[in-house]
Short mmCIF file of C-alpha atoms and ligand atoms in Angstrom, two decimals:
data_model
loop_
_atom_site.label_atom_id
_atom_site.label_comp_id
_atom_site.label_asym_id
_atom_site.label_seq_id
_atom_site.Cartn_x
_atom_site.Cartn_y
_atom_site.Cartn_z
CA MET I 1 18.05 -23.01 33.26
CA ALA I 2 16.82 -20.44 31.46
CA LYS I 3 13.88 -18.67 33.44
CA TYR I 4 11.72 -18.55 29.98
CA ASP I 5 11.19 -21.13 26.45
CA TYR I 6 12.27 -18.20 24.55
CA ASP I 7 14.48 -15.20 24.44
CA LEU I 8 12.16 -13.77 21.93
CA PHE I 9 8.60 -14.29 20.62
CA VAL I 10 7.45 -12.29 17.15
CA ILE I 11 3.25 -13.09 16.97
CA GLY I 12 2.69 -12.79 13.10
CA ALA I 13 4.96 -13.67 10.55
CA GLY I 14 5.11 -10.79 7.71
CA SER I 15 6.76 -7.77 6.82
CA GLY I 16 7.81 -7.04 10.57
CA GLY I 17 7.98 -10.13 12.56
CA VAL I 18 9.38 -11.88 10.03
CA ARG I 19 12.66 -9.28 10.02
CA ALA I 20 12.60 -8.98 13.62
CA GLY I 21 12.69 -12.46 14.26
CA ARG I 22 14.85 -13.25 11.51
CA LEU I 23 17.71 -10.59 12.81
CA ALA I 24 17.29 -11.46 16.52
CA ALA I 25 17.76 -15.05 15.49
CA LEU I 26 21.22 -14.11 14.12
CA SER I 27 22.38 -13.00 16.95
CA GLY I 28 22.45 -16.22 18.70
CA ALA I 29 19.19 -15.22 20.27
CA LYS I 30 16.40 -18.47 21.05
CA VAL I 31 13.02 -17.05 18.56
CA ALA I 32 9.69 -18.26 17.72
CA LEU I 33 7.36 -16.90 15.78
CA ALA I 34 3.99 -17.62 15.43
CA GLU I 35 1.61 -17.37 12.10
CA GLU I 36 -2.17 -18.54 12.08
CA HIS I 37 -2.02 -18.02 7.86
CA ARG I 38 0.99 -17.86 6.46
CA VAL I 39 3.82 -16.80 6.46
CA GLY I 40 5.14 -13.49 4.54
CA GLY I 41 1.77 -11.61 5.77
CA THR I 42 -0.24 -9.80 4.01
CA CYS I 43 2.51 -8.18 1.68
CA VAL I 44 3.24 -11.69 0.25
CA ILE I 45 -0.17 -13.55 0.41
CA ARG I 46 -2.74 -10.75 -0.12
CA GLY I 47 -1.61 -7.26 -0.48
CA CYS I 48 1.77 -5.15 -2.14
CA VAL I 49 2.75 -8.54 -4.06
CA PRO I 50 -0.39 -10.27 -5.61
CA LYS I 51 -1.73 -6.79 -6.28
CA LYS I 52 1.53 -6.22 -8.32
CA PHE I 53 0.96 -9.01 -10.36
CA MET I 54 -2.45 -8.20 -11.01
CA VAL I 55 -1.40 -4.66 -12.36
CA TYR I 56 1.05 -5.75 -14.14
CA ALA I 57 -1.45 -8.59 -15.87
CA SER I 58 -4.01 -5.70 -16.58
CA GLU I 59 -1.29 -3.01 -17.96
CA PHE I 60 -1.39 -5.58 -20.65
CA ALA I 61 -4.56 -4.39 -22.48
CA HIS I 62 -3.88 -1.15 -22.79
CA GLU I 63 -0.55 -1.65 -23.86
CA ALA I 64 -1.69 -3.46 -26.64
CA GLU I 65 -3.84 -0.73 -27.77
CA VAL I 66 -0.51 1.44 -27.83
CA ALA I 67 1.24 -1.24 -29.77
CA GLU I 68 -0.97 -0.92 -32.14
CA GLY I 69 -0.16 3.03 -32.90
CA TYR I 70 3.51 1.54 -33.16
CA GLY I 71 2.52 -0.30 -36.04
CA TRP I 72 2.13 -3.61 -34.35
CA SER I 73 -1.32 -5.91 -35.04
CA THR I 74 -2.00 -7.70 -31.91
CA GLY I 75 -4.81 -9.18 -33.00
CA GLU I 76 -8.05 -10.90 -30.68
CA ARG I 77 -6.92 -10.59 -26.94
CA ILE I 78 -8.30 -12.62 -24.49
CA PHE I 79 -7.18 -12.86 -20.94
CA ASP I 80 -7.67 -15.81 -18.76
CA TRP I 81 -8.47 -15.27 -14.99
CA LYS I 82 -7.95 -18.60 -13.99
CA ARG I 83 -4.66 -19.10 -15.89
CA PHE I 84 -3.50 -16.18 -14.22
CA LEU I 85 -4.33 -16.41 -10.89
CA GLU I 86 -2.71 -20.37 -10.69
CA ALA I 87 0.40 -18.18 -11.83
CA LYS I 88 0.42 -15.99 -9.30
CA ASP I 89 -0.68 -18.24 -6.61
CA ARG I 90 2.58 -20.34 -7.52
CA GLU I 91 4.45 -17.49 -7.51
CA ILE I 92 3.23 -16.42 -4.29
CA SER I 93 3.63 -20.24 -2.60
CA ARG I 94 7.72 -20.03 -4.22
CA LEU I 95 8.08 -16.53 -2.24
CA SER I 96 6.35 -17.65 0.95
CA GLY I 97 8.27 -20.39 0.69
CA ILE I 98 11.35 -18.01 0.72
CA TYR I 99 10.39 -16.39 3.99
CA VAL I 100 10.23 -19.95 5.89
CA THR I 101 13.71 -20.93 4.43
CA ASN I 102 15.17 -17.50 5.58
CA LEU I 103 13.68 -18.06 9.15
CA SER I 104 14.80 -21.69 9.48
CA ASN I 105 18.14 -20.72 8.32
CA ALA I 106 18.06 -18.59 10.77
CA GLY I 107 17.58 -20.33 13.31
CA ALA I 108 14.27 -19.09 14.37
CA GLU I 109 11.60 -21.81 14.87
CA LEU I 110 7.72 -21.18 13.48
CA VAL I 111 4.81 -22.41 14.77
CA HIS I 112 1.83 -22.60 13.11
CA ALA I 113 -1.08 -21.10 15.50
CA LYS I 114 -2.77 -17.99 16.67
CA ALA I 115 -1.06 -16.23 19.24
CA ARG I 116 -2.59 -14.78 22.27
CA LEU I 117 -1.01 -13.45 25.30
CA LYS I 118 -1.87 -15.06 28.82
CA ASP I 119 0.06 -12.11 30.55
CA ALA I 120 3.26 -10.52 29.83
CA HIS I 121 5.52 -13.62 29.32
CA THR I 122 3.15 -16.19 28.58
CA ILE I 123 1.79 -16.94 24.71
CA GLU I 124 -0.70 -19.51 24.33
CA LEU I 125 -0.35 -21.31 21.18
CA VAL I 126 -4.35 -21.96 20.19
CA GLY I 127 -4.45 -26.06 19.92
CA LYS I 128 -0.59 -26.32 20.94
CA GLY I 129 0.16 -25.11 24.71
CA GLU I 130 2.03 -22.46 26.13
CA VAL I 131 5.11 -21.15 25.62
CA THR I 132 7.12 -18.49 27.97
CA ALA I 133 9.42 -16.03 26.81
CA ASN I 134 11.64 -12.85 28.01
CA LYS I 135 10.19 -10.02 24.88
CA ILE I 136 7.40 -10.47 22.39
CA LEU I 137 7.23 -8.80 19.66
CA ILE I 138 3.15 -7.75 18.17
CA ALA I 139 3.69 -7.65 14.53
CA THR I 140 0.31 -8.64 13.55
CA GLY I 141 -0.87 -6.13 11.00
CA GLY I 142 -3.77 -4.91 9.61
CA ARG I 143 -7.33 -6.34 8.24
CA PRO I 144 -9.41 -4.72 5.93
CA TRP I 145 -12.57 -2.60 7.80
CA LYS I 146 -15.85 -2.25 5.70
CA PRO I 147 -19.06 -0.38 7.49
CA THR I 148 -21.70 -2.71 8.41
CA GLU I 149 -24.54 -0.33 9.44
CA PHE I 150 -26.23 -0.37 6.38
CA GLU I 151 -28.58 -3.36 5.07
CA GLY I 152 -26.38 -5.53 2.67
CA ALA I 153 -23.13 -4.71 4.21
CA GLU I 154 -22.53 -8.73 3.96
CA TYR I 155 -22.82 -9.01 0.43
CA ALA I 156 -19.96 -6.78 -0.46
CA ILE I 157 -16.05 -7.93 -0.74
CA THR I 158 -12.78 -7.08 0.46
CA SER I 159 -9.35 -6.90 -1.10
CA GLU I 160 -8.83 -9.93 0.71
CA GLU I 161 -11.31 -11.59 -1.17
CA ALA I 162 -10.53 -9.86 -4.68
CA PHE I 163 -6.95 -12.13 -5.04
CA HIS I 164 -9.00 -15.26 -5.66
CA LEU I 165 -12.41 -14.19 -7.33
CA PRO I 166 -13.70 -17.96 -8.66
CA GLU I 167 -14.49 -15.15 -12.02
CA LEU I 168 -13.93 -11.82 -12.97
CA PRO I 169 -17.04 -10.28 -12.82
CA LYS I 170 -18.63 -8.17 -15.82
CA ARG I 171 -19.17 -5.50 -14.00
CA ILE I 172 -17.83 -4.10 -10.62
CA MET I 173 -18.45 -1.09 -8.26
CA VAL I 174 -15.07 -0.75 -6.27
CA ALA I 175 -16.19 1.73 -2.60
CA GLY I 176 -13.32 3.58 -1.38
CA GLY I 177 -10.85 6.19 -2.51
CA GLY I 178 -7.97 5.46 -1.40
CA TYR I 179 -4.77 3.78 -2.58
CA ILE I 180 -6.05 0.58 -2.48
CA ALA I 181 -9.12 0.91 -3.99
CA VAL I 182 -7.73 2.96 -6.45
CA GLU I 183 -5.71 0.22 -7.54
CA PHE I 184 -8.16 -2.01 -7.89
CA ALA I 185 -9.99 -0.80 -9.91
CA GLY I 186 -7.53 0.09 -12.15
CA ILE I 187 -6.66 -3.66 -12.38
CA PHE I 188 -10.56 -4.34 -13.16
CA ALA I 189 -10.95 -1.88 -15.73
CA GLY I 190 -7.40 -3.08 -17.03
CA LEU I 191 -9.24 -6.40 -17.52
CA GLY I 192 -12.03 -5.75 -19.25
CA VAL I 193 -14.27 -4.98 -16.40
CA ASP I 194 -17.06 -2.37 -16.10
CA THR I 195 -15.71 -0.47 -13.49
CA THR I 196 -17.55 1.98 -11.06
CA LEU I 197 -15.43 3.43 -8.44
CA VAL I 198 -17.27 5.34 -5.52
CA TYR I 199 -16.14 7.56 -2.78
CA ARG I 200 -18.03 9.85 -0.21
CA GLY I 201 -14.90 12.53 -0.29
CA PRO I 202 -14.40 14.82 -2.96
CA ASN I 203 -11.59 13.67 -4.64
CA ILE I 204 -10.20 10.33 -4.50
CA LEU I 205 -5.98 9.86 -3.18
CA ARG I 206 -7.01 11.23 -0.23
CA GLY I 207 -3.05 12.87 1.82
CA PHE I 208 -2.11 12.87 -1.71
CA ASP I 209 -1.46 16.17 -3.52
CA ASP I 210 -4.43 17.60 -4.91
CA ASP I 211 -2.97 18.29 -8.25
CA VAL I 212 -2.22 14.74 -8.86
CA ARG I 213 -5.36 13.24 -7.40
CA ALA I 214 -7.53 15.59 -9.98
CA HIS I 215 -4.60 14.07 -12.55
CA VAL I 216 -5.08 10.78 -11.28
CA ALA I 217 -8.41 10.80 -11.76
CA GLU I 218 -8.64 12.50 -14.72
CA GLU I 219 -6.78 9.64 -16.90
CA MET I 220 -8.47 6.96 -14.90
CA LYS I 221 -11.65 8.25 -16.42
CA LYS I 222 -9.90 8.30 -20.06
CA ARG I 223 -8.60 4.30 -19.38
CA GLY I 224 -12.74 3.98 -18.58
CA VAL I 225 -12.82 3.79 -14.93
CA LYS I 226 -16.21 5.73 -14.02
CA ILE I 227 -16.02 8.08 -11.17
CA VAL I 228 -18.54 8.42 -8.44
CA LEU I 229 -17.62 11.57 -5.86
CA GLY I 230 -19.89 12.51 -2.66
CA SER I 231 -21.56 9.74 -2.33
CA GLN I 232 -21.43 6.69 -0.44
CA HIS I 233 -23.52 3.36 0.47
CA ALA I 234 -27.72 3.21 1.00
CA SER I 235 -27.92 0.18 1.22
CA ILE I 236 -27.12 -3.44 -1.17
CA GLU I 237 -29.76 -5.37 -2.54
CA LYS I 238 -29.08 -8.79 -4.29
CA THR I 239 -31.19 -9.20 -7.42
CA ASP I 240 -31.53 -11.99 -10.51
CA ARG I 241 -28.53 -10.21 -12.16
CA GLY I 242 -26.33 -8.90 -9.45
CA TYR I 243 -25.64 -6.42 -6.64
CA LEU I 244 -27.86 -3.12 -6.57
CA SER I 245 -26.27 -1.15 -4.71
CA ARG I 246 -28.47 2.50 -3.45
CA MET I 247 -26.63 5.60 -3.07
CA THR I 248 -26.95 8.44 -0.83
CA ALA I 249 -26.50 10.72 -3.64
CA GLY I 250 -28.85 9.02 -5.25
CA GLY I 251 -28.75 7.26 -8.66
CA ASP I 252 -29.03 2.86 -8.35
CA ILE I 253 -25.46 1.05 -9.29
CA GLU I 254 -26.25 -2.30 -10.50
CA THR I 255 -22.98 -4.41 -10.94
CA ASP I 256 -22.27 -8.36 -10.70
CA LEU I 257 -19.87 -7.51 -7.75
CA VAL I 258 -19.44 -4.90 -4.80
CA MET I 259 -15.93 -4.59 -3.83
CA PHE I 260 -15.87 -2.60 -0.61
CA ALA I 261 -11.63 -0.52 0.38
CA THR I 262 -12.56 1.49 2.94
CA GLY I 263 -9.83 1.12 5.03
CA ARG I 264 -7.73 -1.54 7.20
CA LYS I 265 -8.19 -1.59 10.56
CA PRO I 266 -4.62 -2.87 13.19
CA TYR I 267 -5.64 -6.72 14.16
CA VAL I 268 -5.66 -6.70 17.58
CA ASP I 269 -8.63 -9.40 17.79
CA GLY I 270 -8.32 -12.06 19.87
CA LEU I 271 -4.61 -11.23 20.60
CA GLY I 272 -5.55 -10.89 24.60
CA LEU I 273 -3.16 -7.59 24.93
CA GLU I 274 -5.38 -6.86 28.23
CA ASN I 275 -4.08 -9.66 29.74
CA ALA I 276 -0.40 -8.32 29.85
CA GLY I 277 -2.32 -4.19 30.32
CA VAL I 278 -0.38 -3.01 26.43
CA ALA I 279 -2.73 0.25 25.75
CA LEU I 280 -4.40 0.99 22.31
CA ARG I 281 -5.27 4.18 20.90
CA GLU I 282 -8.69 4.95 19.83
CA GLY I 283 -9.13 2.44 16.58
CA GLY I 284 -7.11 -0.20 18.01
CA ALA I 285 -3.50 0.17 16.87
CA VAL I 286 -0.89 -0.71 19.80
CA VAL I 287 1.17 2.39 21.30
CA VAL I 288 4.39 2.26 21.49
CA ASP I 289 7.65 4.75 21.61
CA LYS I 290 9.62 5.42 19.36
CA PHE I 291 11.86 1.96 19.93
CA SER I 292 8.72 0.45 18.81
CA LYS I 293 8.23 0.02 22.72
CA THR I 294 4.66 -0.64 24.16
CA ASN I 295 3.73 1.10 27.75
CA VAL I 296 4.91 -2.93 29.22
CA ASP I 297 8.61 -3.11 29.12
CA ASN I 298 8.89 -6.57 27.43
CA ILE I 299 6.68 -6.31 25.08
CA TRP I 300 7.15 -4.29 21.53
CA ALA I 301 4.90 -3.99 18.08
CA VAL I 302 6.12 -3.06 14.65
CA GLY I 303 4.21 -2.46 11.34
CA ASP I 304 0.74 -1.61 10.83
CA VAL I 305 -0.36 -3.15 14.02
CA THR I 306 0.95 0.19 15.62
CA ASP I 307 -0.94 2.60 12.82
CA ARG I 308 1.95 5.14 11.86
CA ILE I 309 2.60 4.65 8.08
CA ASN I 310 1.27 1.30 6.97
CA LEU I 311 3.67 0.63 4.48
CA THR I 312 6.29 -3.03 4.22
CA PRO I 313 9.36 -1.46 4.10
CA VAL I 314 8.21 0.71 7.30
CA ALA I 315 7.18 -2.13 8.58
CA ILE I 316 10.51 -4.09 7.84
CA ARG I 317 12.83 -1.54 8.91
CA GLU I 318 10.69 -0.93 12.47
CA GLY I 319 11.11 -4.68 12.49
CA ALA I 320 14.84 -4.19 11.91
CA ALA I 321 15.29 -1.17 14.55
CA PHE I 322 13.68 -3.20 17.33
CA ALA I 323 16.63 -6.32 16.27
CA GLN I 324 19.58 -4.20 16.51
CA THR I 325 18.23 -2.73 19.83
CA GLU I 326 17.26 -5.15 21.05
CA PHE I 327 19.82 -8.33 20.29
CA TYR I 328 22.67 -6.28 18.95
CA ASP I 329 23.01 -3.51 21.78
CA ASN I 330 22.69 -1.30 18.97
CA PRO I 331 20.20 1.40 19.98
CA THR I 332 18.45 1.88 16.95
CA THR I 333 15.15 3.90 15.73
CA PHE I 334 13.35 4.13 12.11
CA ASP I 335 12.19 7.60 11.16
CA HIS I 336 9.36 7.98 9.71
CA ASP I 337 10.25 11.32 7.63
CA MET I 338 10.47 11.57 4.16
CA VAL I 339 8.40 8.16 3.36
CA ALA I 340 8.34 7.63 -0.20
CA SER I 341 5.28 6.04 -1.42
CA ALA I 342 3.44 4.84 -4.58
CA VAL I 343 0.20 4.49 -5.85
CA PHE I 344 -0.17 1.86 -9.19
CA SER I 345 -2.58 2.86 -10.44
CA GLN I 346 -2.94 2.82 -14.08
CA PRO I 347 -1.35 5.35 -14.66
CA PRO I 348 0.86 5.19 -11.22
CA VAL I 349 2.00 7.75 -8.64
CA GLY I 350 5.16 8.21 -6.91
CA ALA I 351 5.70 10.83 -4.04
CA VAL I 352 7.56 12.10 -1.04
CA GLY I 353 7.13 14.79 1.00
CA MET I 354 4.52 16.91 1.21
CA SER I 355 1.59 17.97 -0.76
CA GLU I 356 1.24 21.20 -1.59
CA ALA I 357 -1.51 22.00 1.15
CA GLU I 358 0.77 20.53 3.42
CA ALA I 359 3.85 23.09 2.43
CA ARG I 360 1.88 25.79 2.71
CA HIS I 361 0.47 24.35 6.59
CA VAL I 362 3.69 23.88 7.91
CA VAL I 363 5.84 26.55 6.47
CA GLY I 364 4.06 29.15 4.61
CA LYS I 365 5.62 30.70 1.65
CA VAL I 366 6.01 27.88 -1.22
CA ASP I 367 7.15 27.41 -5.07
CA ILE I 368 5.62 25.54 -7.01
CA TYR I 369 7.14 23.60 -9.97
CA LEU I 370 4.39 22.37 -12.12
CA SER I 371 4.36 20.43 -15.67
CA ARG I 372 1.76 18.52 -17.22
CA PHE I 373 2.20 17.32 -20.78
CA ARG I 374 2.17 14.03 -22.54
CA PRO I 375 5.30 11.84 -22.76
CA MET I 376 6.76 10.91 -26.10
CA LYS I 377 5.45 7.40 -26.15
CA THR I 378 1.84 8.56 -26.26
CA THR I 379 2.25 11.67 -28.36
CA PHE I 380 3.69 9.38 -31.06
CA TYR I 381 0.24 7.41 -31.83
CA GLY I 382 -1.96 10.26 -30.85
CA GLY I 383 -3.51 9.56 -27.28
CA ASP I 384 -4.29 12.15 -25.04
CA GLU I 385 -2.91 10.50 -21.80
CA ARG I 386 -0.81 13.14 -19.62
CA CYS I 387 1.88 13.08 -17.03
CA LEU I 388 2.26 15.52 -14.28
CA ILE I 389 5.31 16.77 -12.44
CA LYS I 390 5.28 18.82 -9.66
CA LEU I 391 8.12 20.27 -7.14
CA VAL I 392 7.02 21.63 -3.75
CA VAL I 393 9.70 23.80 -2.85
CA ASP I 394 10.17 26.01 0.32
CA ALA I 395 10.23 29.75 -1.33
CA SER I 396 12.86 30.91 1.74
CA THR I 397 15.24 27.99 2.29
CA GLN I 398 14.77 26.92 -1.44
CA LYS I 399 14.82 22.90 -0.03
CA ILE I 400 12.50 20.54 -2.18
CA LEU I 401 9.59 19.38 0.45
CA GLY I 402 7.79 17.54 -2.24
CA CYS I 403 8.32 15.70 -5.17
CA HIS I 404 4.81 14.40 -7.21
CA VAL I 405 5.04 12.27 -10.29
CA VAL I 406 2.27 10.59 -12.54
CA GLY I 407 3.28 8.67 -15.19
CA ASP I 408 4.68 5.61 -16.44
CA ASP I 409 7.46 4.85 -13.90
CA ALA I 410 6.61 7.44 -11.93
CA PRO I 411 7.18 4.63 -8.34
CA GLU I 412 10.55 3.70 -9.31
CA ILE I 413 11.33 7.40 -10.44
CA ILE I 414 10.24 8.54 -6.89
CA GLN I 415 12.42 5.83 -4.82
CA MET I 416 15.53 7.88 -6.18
CA ALA I 417 14.02 11.38 -6.17
CA ALA I 418 13.47 10.35 -2.82
CA ILE I 419 17.43 9.81 -1.66
CA ALA I 420 17.87 13.53 -2.34
CA LEU I 421 14.46 14.78 -0.57
CA LYS I 422 16.20 12.47 2.63
CA MET I 423 19.65 14.19 2.27
CA GLY I 424 17.66 17.71 2.21
CA VAL I 425 18.29 18.82 -1.21
CA THR I 426 17.24 22.58 -2.68
CA LYS I 427 16.23 23.41 -6.19
CA GLN I 428 19.41 24.71 -7.08
CA GLN I 429 21.86 21.22 -6.70
CA TRP I 430 18.37 19.97 -7.96
CA ASP I 431 18.44 21.47 -11.11
CA SER I 432 22.37 21.22 -11.22
CA THR I 433 21.49 17.85 -11.95
CA CYS I 434 21.57 16.92 -15.92
CA ALA I 435 19.30 15.26 -17.78
CA VAL I 436 18.79 12.30 -18.72
CA HIS I 437 17.11 12.25 -22.12
CA PRO I 438 14.45 11.04 -23.68
CA THR I 439 13.12 9.97 -20.65
CA LEU I 440 10.05 11.27 -18.73
CA ALA I 441 12.04 12.00 -15.46
CA GLU I 442 14.00 14.24 -16.99
CA GLU I 443 11.21 17.07 -16.81
CA LEU I 444 12.09 16.93 -12.89
CA VAL I 445 15.77 18.69 -13.32
CA THR I 446 14.31 20.87 -16.21
CA MET I 447 11.50 22.85 -14.34
CA ARG I 448 13.19 26.73 -14.30
CA ASP I 449 10.17 28.52 -14.07
CA LYS I 450 7.84 28.49 -10.86
CA TYR I 451 3.90 27.77 -11.81
CA VAL I 452 1.60 30.50 -11.85
CA PRO I 453 -2.49 28.75 -11.69
CA GLN I 454 -4.01 30.10 -14.45
CA GLY I 455 -5.80 33.56 -14.02
CA ALA I 456 -3.64 34.04 -10.63
CA ALA I 457 -1.65 37.22 -10.73
CA ALA I 458 2.07 36.70 -11.31
C1 LIG X 1 -4.02 -4.88 -0.77
C2 LIG X 1 -3.01 -3.94 -0.45
C3 LIG X 1 -1.97 -3.62 -1.35
C4 LIG X 1 -0.67 -3.27 -0.50
N1 LIG X 1 0.51 -2.60 -1.54
C5 LIG X 1 1.34 -2.04 -0.32
C6 LIG X 1 2.08 -1.81 -1.61
O1 LIG X 1 2.49 -1.23 -2.55
N2 LIG X 1 3.69 -1.40 -1.00
C7 LIG X 1 3.81 -1.11 0.41
O2 LIG X 1 4.65 -0.70 1.01
N3 LIG X 1 2.29 -1.73 1.03
C8 LIG X 1 1.64 -1.92 0.80
N4 LIG X 1 0.30 -2.83 1.80
C9 LIG X 1 0.28 -2.71 2.95
C10 LIG X 1 1.47 -3.74 3.15
O3 LIG X 1 1.12 -5.25 3.41
C11 LIG X 1 1.42 -3.72 5.50
O4 LIG X 1 2.42 -2.19 5.46
C12 LIG X 1 2.29 -5.38 5.48
O5 LIG X 1 1.90 -5.78 4.91
C13 LIG X 1 2.22 -4.72 6.94
O6 LIG X 1 3.26 -5.60 7.42
P1 LIG X 1 3.57 -5.98 9.39
O7 LIG X 1 4.59 -7.40 9.92
O8 LIG X 1 3.25 -4.92 9.97
O9 LIG X 1 1.72 -7.17 9.17
P2 LIG X 1 1.54 -7.88 8.12
O10 LIG X 1 1.91 -8.11 6.82
O11 LIG X 1 -0.01 -8.24 7.92
O12 LIG X 1 1.10 -9.56 8.83
C14 LIG X 1 0.89 -10.05 10.26
C15 LIG X 1 0.69 -11.39 10.34
O13 LIG X 1 0.63 -11.55 12.04
C16 LIG X 1 -0.25 -13.12 11.04
N5 LIG X 1 -1.20 -13.04 13.00
C17 LIG X 1 -1.71 -11.66 12.99
N6 LIG X 1 -2.25 -11.71 14.10
C18 LIG X 1 -1.94 -12.94 14.93
C19 LIG X 1 -2.00 -14.19 16.18
N7 LIG X 1 -2.54 -13.81 16.66
N8 LIG X 1 -1.34 -15.35 15.78
C20 LIG X 1 -0.22 -15.19 15.14
N9 LIG X 1 -0.73 -14.47 13.39
C21 LIG X 1 -1.12 -13.73 13.43
C22 LIG X 1 -1.15 -12.25 10.25
O14 LIG X 1 -1.68 -13.50 9.75
C23 LIG X 1 -0.13 -11.71 9.29
O15 LIG X 1 0.33 -12.87 8.57
C24 LIG X 1 -0.54 -3.25 0.71
C25 LIG X 1 -1.64 -3.43 2.22
C26 LIG X 1 -3.09 -4.00 1.14
C27 LIG X 1 -4.14 -4.93 2.16
#
């Protein structure tokens, strides 16, 4: 008789957990997953997917303006938030259902319960008893974090609630400068909400290239987002008309809703990791090695709960590498270098590799190629939006270290650029690629002159 109920027990049926659990089950292992909310996790239920639907919905307003410039008469534009929410929720349910079906087809069991460790092999399924497993995978993801130390912080919502607002506010303040804050500010502004983005730092999108950060902020302003930098909440007061945000840099701002997108934390609350002796970093992330193994020999962790690169495809690849290593006798690690990412801001960003500042710090001398221009779609109707394309090149080896794009289709463009950068492409090889005309992306392979900032000596 088997010593344990399961070969593998996965806690959390999100991006990482589902991939790992399904692959492990397909190897013939006896696998179960616990999910306390809905199968699909953050990405499908309250992250990437519903967010992208909201971006699509909000972009139509701008597209309609562009359409006018191309000869269309678009008439009165009315957006029905409730109708959108119903369609969004239908699609999310369909996608979640596909995850459930795939797990079941692979032979994995699904338990709808919160799971917590009692010891290194015993899992309590709250309200549903206990099970034991030889191997355990923690894939519990992250949760939004918001400050609580000031008066009225409880009035602010997070991205979790933003997907289910009973109605669209007329005015919103989004606090935060990361990609989630920037994306939601764009969404609300596009949907006609008077939007203010407040961030305590010197500019939005910390961690991205400085030229990208400045460019996105300027373009967002052109689309009507008010950006307040160097300030944060001192308090929030409820008023007859909404919420009054009092700011540390002065200036009170009244809106109907305040949303905090001020970061996320690994979700380890109530997980009982201490009962198994699993080590955590400061801030709560589970400590893992390159095989995603924790300090406890039979426990692994993948995805946002490990706080490495908190993106869906990364969680999936970490989960797959774990399954390959432990259930297919194929030791596999995931290489976290050159992971491309997108910000679905309006206009969107695609980035892979190092920012200019990072590259200067790491390799020293770099060549910069930079182009800011009005794309042909915009010049046609006299619009003033600009794209940005930037390459960061190692001056001695000519290897391209970073590629940054802001403009229509930047997330699609960057996926392809990432292949070349991952392969170690040099600027010369890159330039030997013939352009595709007329596109925005052709500019990437036609930048011949190094960028010299205005006023700098050549
Ligand atoms: C608003 C937003 C937008 C995003 N947009 C993007 C994007 O555009 N692109 C991108 O790549 N990434 C995006 N992300 C990040 C992405 O969603 C995460 O990186 C990804 O979902 C992480 O997967 P995971 O498996 O680690 O965790 P999750 O997907 O969060 O899954 C964890 C699951 O575990 C469950 N769980 C937790 N604890 C327990 C327990 N004790 N018992 C049972 N179940 C439990 C949770 O309910 C959840 O379903 C976004 C995130 C947010 C919040």
